[in-house]
mmCIF file of C-alpha atoms in Angstrom:
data_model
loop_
_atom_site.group_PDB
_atom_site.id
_atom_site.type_symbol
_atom_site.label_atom_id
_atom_site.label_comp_id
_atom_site.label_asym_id
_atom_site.label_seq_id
_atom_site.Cartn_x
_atom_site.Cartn_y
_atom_site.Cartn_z
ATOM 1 C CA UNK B 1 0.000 0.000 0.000
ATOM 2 C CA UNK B 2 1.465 3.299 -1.045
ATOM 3 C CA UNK B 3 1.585 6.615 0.593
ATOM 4 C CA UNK B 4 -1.787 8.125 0.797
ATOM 5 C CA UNK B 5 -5.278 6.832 1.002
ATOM 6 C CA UNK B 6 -5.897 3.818 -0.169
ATOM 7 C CA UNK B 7 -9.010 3.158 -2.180
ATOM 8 C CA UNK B 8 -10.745 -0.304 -2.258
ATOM 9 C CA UNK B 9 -13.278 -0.747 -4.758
ATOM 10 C CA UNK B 10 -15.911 -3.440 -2.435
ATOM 11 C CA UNK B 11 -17.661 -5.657 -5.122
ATOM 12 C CA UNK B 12 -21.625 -6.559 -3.904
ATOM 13 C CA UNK B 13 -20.996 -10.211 -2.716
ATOM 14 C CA UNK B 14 -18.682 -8.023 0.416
ATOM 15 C CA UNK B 15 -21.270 -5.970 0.590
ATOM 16 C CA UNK B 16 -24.058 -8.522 1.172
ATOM 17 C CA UNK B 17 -21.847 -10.593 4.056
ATOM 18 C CA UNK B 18 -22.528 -8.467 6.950
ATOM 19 C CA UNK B 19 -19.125 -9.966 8.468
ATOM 20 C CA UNK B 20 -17.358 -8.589 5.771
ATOM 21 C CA UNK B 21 -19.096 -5.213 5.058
ATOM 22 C CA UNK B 22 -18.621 -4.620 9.200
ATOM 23 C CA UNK B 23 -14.919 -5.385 8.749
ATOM 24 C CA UNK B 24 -14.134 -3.330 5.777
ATOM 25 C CA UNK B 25 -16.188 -0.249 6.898
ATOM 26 C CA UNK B 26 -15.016 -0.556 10.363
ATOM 27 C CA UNK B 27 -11.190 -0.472 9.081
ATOM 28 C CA UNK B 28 -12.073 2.505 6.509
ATOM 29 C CA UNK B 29 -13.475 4.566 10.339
ATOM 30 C CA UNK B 30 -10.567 3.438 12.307
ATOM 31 C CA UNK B 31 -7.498 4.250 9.496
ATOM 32 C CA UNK B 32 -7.825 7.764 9.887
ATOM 33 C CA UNK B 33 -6.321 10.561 7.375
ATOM 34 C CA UNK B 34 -4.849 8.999 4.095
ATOM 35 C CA UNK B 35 -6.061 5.475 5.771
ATOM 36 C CA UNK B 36 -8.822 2.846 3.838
ATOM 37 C CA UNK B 37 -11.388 4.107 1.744
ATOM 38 C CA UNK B 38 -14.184 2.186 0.388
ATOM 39 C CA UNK B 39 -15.735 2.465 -3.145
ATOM 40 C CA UNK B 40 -18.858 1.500 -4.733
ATOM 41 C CA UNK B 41 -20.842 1.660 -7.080
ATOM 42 C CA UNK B 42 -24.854 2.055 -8.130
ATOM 43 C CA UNK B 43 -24.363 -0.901 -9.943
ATOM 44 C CA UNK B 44 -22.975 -2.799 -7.185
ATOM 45 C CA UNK B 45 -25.325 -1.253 -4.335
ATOM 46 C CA UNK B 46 -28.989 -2.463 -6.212
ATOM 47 C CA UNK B 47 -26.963 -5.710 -6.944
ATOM 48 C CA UNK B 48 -26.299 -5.827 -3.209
ATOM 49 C CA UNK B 49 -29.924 -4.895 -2.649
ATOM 50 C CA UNK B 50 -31.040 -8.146 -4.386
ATOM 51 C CA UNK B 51 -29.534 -10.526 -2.670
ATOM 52 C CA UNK B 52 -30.072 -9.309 0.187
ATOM 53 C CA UNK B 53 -33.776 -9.180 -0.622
ATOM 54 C CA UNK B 54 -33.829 -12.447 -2.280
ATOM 55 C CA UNK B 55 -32.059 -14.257 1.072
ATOM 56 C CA UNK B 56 -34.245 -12.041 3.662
ATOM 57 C CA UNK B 57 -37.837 -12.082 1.460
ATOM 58 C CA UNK B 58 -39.651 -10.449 4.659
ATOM 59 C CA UNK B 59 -37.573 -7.999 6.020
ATOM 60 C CA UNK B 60 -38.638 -4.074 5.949
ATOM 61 C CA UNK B 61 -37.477 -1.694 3.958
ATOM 62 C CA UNK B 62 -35.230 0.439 6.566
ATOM 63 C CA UNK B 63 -33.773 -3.026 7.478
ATOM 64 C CA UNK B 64 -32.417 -3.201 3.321
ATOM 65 C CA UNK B 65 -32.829 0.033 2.353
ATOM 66 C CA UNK B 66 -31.864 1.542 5.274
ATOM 67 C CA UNK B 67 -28.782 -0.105 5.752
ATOM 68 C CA UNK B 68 -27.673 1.084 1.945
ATOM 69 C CA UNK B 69 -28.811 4.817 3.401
ATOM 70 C CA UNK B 70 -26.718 4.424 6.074
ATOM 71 C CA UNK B 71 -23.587 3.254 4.524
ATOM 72 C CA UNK B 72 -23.647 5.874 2.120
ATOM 73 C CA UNK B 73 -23.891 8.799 4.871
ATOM 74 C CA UNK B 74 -21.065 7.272 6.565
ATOM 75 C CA UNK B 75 -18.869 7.093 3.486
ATOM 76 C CA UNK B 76 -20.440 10.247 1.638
ATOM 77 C CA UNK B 77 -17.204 9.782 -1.159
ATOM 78 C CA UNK B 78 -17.631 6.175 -1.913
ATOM 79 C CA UNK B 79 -19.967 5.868 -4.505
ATOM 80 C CA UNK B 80 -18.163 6.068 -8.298
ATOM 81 C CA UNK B 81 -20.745 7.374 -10.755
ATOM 82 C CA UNK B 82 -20.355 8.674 -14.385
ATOM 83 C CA UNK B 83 -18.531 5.240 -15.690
ATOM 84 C CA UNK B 84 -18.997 3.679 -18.879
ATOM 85 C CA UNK B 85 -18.818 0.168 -19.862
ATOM 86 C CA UNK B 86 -16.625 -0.959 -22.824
ATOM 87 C CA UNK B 87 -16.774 -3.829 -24.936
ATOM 88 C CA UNK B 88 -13.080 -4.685 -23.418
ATOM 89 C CA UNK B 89 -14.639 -4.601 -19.837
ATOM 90 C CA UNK B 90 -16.842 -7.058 -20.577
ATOM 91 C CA UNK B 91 -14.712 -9.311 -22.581
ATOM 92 C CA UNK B 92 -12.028 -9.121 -20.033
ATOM 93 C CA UNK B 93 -14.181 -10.564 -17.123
ATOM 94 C CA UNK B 94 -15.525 -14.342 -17.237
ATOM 95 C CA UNK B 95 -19.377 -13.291 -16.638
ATOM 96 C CA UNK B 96 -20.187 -9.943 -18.974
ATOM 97 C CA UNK B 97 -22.301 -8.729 -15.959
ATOM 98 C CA UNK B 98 -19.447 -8.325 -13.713
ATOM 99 C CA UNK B 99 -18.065 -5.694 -16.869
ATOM 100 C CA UNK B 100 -19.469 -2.710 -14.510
ATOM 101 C CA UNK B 101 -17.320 -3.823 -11.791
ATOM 102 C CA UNK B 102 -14.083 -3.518 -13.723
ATOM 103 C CA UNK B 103 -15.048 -0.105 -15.355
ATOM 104 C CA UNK B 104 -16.532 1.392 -12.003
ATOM 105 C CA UNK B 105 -13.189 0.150 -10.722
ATOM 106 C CA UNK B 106 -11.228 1.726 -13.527
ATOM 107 C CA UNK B 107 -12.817 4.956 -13.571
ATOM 108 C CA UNK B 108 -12.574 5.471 -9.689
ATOM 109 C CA UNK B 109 -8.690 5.073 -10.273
ATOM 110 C CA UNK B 110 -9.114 2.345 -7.316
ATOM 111 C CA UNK B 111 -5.442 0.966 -6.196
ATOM 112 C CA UNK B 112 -7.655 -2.205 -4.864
ATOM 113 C CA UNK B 113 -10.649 -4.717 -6.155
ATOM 114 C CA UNK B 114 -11.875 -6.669 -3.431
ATOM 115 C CA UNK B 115 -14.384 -9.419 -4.788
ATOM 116 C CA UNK B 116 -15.116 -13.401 -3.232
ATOM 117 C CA UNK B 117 -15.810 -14.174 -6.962
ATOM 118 C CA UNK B 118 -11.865 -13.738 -7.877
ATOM 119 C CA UNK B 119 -12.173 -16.673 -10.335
ATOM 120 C CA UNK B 120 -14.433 -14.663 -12.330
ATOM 121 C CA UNK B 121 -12.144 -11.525 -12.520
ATOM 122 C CA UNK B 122 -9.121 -13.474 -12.647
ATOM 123 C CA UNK B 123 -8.585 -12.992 -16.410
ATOM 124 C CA UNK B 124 -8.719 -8.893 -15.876
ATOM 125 C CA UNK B 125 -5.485 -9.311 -13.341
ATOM 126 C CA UNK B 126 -2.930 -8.664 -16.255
ATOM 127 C CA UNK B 127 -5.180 -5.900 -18.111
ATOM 128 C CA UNK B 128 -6.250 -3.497 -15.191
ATOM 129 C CA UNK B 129 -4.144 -1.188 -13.195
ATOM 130 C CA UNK B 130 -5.559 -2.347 -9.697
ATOM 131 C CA UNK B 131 -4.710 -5.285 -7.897
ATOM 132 C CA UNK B 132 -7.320 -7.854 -7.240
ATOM 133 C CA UNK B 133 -7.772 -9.460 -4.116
ATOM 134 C CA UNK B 134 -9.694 -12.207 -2.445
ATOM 135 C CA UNK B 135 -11.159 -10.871 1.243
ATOM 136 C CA UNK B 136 -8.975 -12.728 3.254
ATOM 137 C CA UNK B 137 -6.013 -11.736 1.162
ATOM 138 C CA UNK B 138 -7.115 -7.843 1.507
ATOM 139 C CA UNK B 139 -7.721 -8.221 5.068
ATOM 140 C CA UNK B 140 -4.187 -9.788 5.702
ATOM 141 C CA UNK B 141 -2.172 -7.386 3.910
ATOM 142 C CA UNK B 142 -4.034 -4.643 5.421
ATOM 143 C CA UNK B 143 -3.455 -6.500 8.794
ATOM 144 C CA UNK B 144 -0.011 -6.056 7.431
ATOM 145 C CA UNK B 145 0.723 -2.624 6.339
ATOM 146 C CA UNK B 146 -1.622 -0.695 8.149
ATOM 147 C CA UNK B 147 -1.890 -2.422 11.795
ATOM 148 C CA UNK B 148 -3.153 0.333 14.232
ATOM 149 C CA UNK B 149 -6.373 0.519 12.359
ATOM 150 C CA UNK B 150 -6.647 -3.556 12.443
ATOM 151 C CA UNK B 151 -6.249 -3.434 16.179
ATOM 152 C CA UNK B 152 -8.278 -0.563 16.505
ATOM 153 C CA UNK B 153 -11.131 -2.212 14.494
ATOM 154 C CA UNK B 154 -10.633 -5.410 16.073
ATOM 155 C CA UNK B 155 -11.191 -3.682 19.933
ATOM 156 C CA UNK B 156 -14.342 -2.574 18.626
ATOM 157 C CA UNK B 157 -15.806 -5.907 17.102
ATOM 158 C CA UNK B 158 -14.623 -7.523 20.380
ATOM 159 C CA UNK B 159 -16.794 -4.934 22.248
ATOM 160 C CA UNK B 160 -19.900 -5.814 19.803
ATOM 161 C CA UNK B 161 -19.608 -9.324 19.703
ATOM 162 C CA UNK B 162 -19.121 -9.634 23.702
ATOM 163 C CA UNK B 163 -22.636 -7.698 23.933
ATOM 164 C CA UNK B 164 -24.156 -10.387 20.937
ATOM 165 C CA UNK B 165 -26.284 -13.336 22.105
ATOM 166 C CA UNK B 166 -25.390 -15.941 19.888
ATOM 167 C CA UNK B 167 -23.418 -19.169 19.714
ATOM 168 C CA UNK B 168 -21.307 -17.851 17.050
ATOM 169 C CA UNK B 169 -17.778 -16.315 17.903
ATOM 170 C CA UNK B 170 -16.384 -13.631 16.142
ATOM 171 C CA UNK B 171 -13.460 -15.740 15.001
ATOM 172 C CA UNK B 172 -16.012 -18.259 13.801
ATOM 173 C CA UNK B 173 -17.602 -15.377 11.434
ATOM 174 C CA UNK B 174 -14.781 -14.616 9.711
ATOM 175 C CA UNK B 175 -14.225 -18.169 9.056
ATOM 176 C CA UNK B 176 -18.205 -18.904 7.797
ATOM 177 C CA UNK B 177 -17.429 -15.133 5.330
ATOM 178 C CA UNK B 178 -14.654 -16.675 4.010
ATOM 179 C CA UNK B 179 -11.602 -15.681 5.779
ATOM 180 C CA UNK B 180 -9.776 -17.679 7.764
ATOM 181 C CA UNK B 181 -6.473 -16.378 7.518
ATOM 182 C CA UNK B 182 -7.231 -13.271 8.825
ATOM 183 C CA UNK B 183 -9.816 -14.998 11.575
ATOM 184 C CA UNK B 184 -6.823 -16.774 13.005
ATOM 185 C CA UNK B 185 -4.428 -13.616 12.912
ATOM 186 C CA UNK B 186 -7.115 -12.167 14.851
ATOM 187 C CA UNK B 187 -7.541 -14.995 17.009
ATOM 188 C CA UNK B 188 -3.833 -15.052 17.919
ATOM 189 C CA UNK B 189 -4.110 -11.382 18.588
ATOM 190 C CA UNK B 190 -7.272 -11.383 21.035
ATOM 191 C CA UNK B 191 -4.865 -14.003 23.010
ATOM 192 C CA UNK B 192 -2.258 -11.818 23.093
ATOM 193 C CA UNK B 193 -3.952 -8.755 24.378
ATOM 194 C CA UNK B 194 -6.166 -11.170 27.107
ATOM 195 C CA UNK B 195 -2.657 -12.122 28.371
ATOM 196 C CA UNK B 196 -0.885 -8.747 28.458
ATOM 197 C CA UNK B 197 -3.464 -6.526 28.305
ATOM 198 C CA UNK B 198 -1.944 -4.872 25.834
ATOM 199 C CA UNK B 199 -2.895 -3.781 22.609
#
């Protein structure tokens, strides 16, 4: 990660694991000045919408439209608008309808795509001038290179999930949104700061 903020471009299938979204958005609050920005899209925001709707047929409307409402208050500069879709954007993905991902991506001037689907976006890796990451990959090396915002977010999950009744442990989440490499750095550092207290 270079000097500066860092913009990651969040493709819909983050947005739609809560785990993830949390994680990501949490980070962005906690990085402070030049620190983790998130980006998104219209495109990716109704496609969010959808599944969410489609998994969660009776919920409100403030519990899926307010949710999008209140992510884009908190991150007023996210959203990319004004891109257009080439025929090499959607040639250069597997699926055509991921095309608006890549040119959303491009246009923002994103340094990072973060997407579960990598498979599908795998053939854009040599054509694009972002780097493409799996979650758990993005999550590590920002683990990595920016750690004060990692612990900072991690304090603050550890408060939420210590106030959650469920059976599910916040190392266990991570694991079910699919990333486990970053749920066991996290797990090794929740056992260093219960022993020393420090963080």
């Amino acid at each position: 990660m270079q000097q500066g903020a860092t913009l990651v471009f969040l493709d819909a299938n983050i947005l739609v694991s809560r785990t993830l979204r949390d994680w990501f958005c949490i980070i962005s609050q906690e990085s402070g000045v030049d620190g983790i920005e998130p980006r998104w899209s219209e495109d990716v925001m109704t496609e969010y919408q959808y599944h969410v709707r489609k998994a969660n047929p009776g919920w409100s409307e403030q519990q899926i439209g307010g949710w999008r409402r209140r992510l884009c208050e908190a991150f007023p500069a996210a959203l990319i608008t004004g891109y257009e879709i080439s025929k090499a954007h959607l040639t250069t993905v597997r699926d055509p309808l991921d095309g608006h991902v890549i040119a959303a991506a491009e246009h923002g001037k994103v340094d990072y795509l973060v997407t579960a689907n990598y498979s599908d976006f795998e053939p854009a890796v040599e054509d694009v001038e972002f780097e493409i990451y799996r979650p758990d990959e993005m999550l590590c090396l920002i683990a990595q290179r920016r750690p004060e915002a990692i612990s900072k977010a991690a304090r603050r999950q550890i408060e939420y999930w210590a106030k959650k009744s469920s059976n599910k442990t916040l190392h266990q989440a991570l694991v079910d949104a699919g990333a486990p490499e970053f749920a066991q750095l996290i797990k090794q550092r929740m056992t260093y700061w219960a022993t020393t207290g420090k963080y």
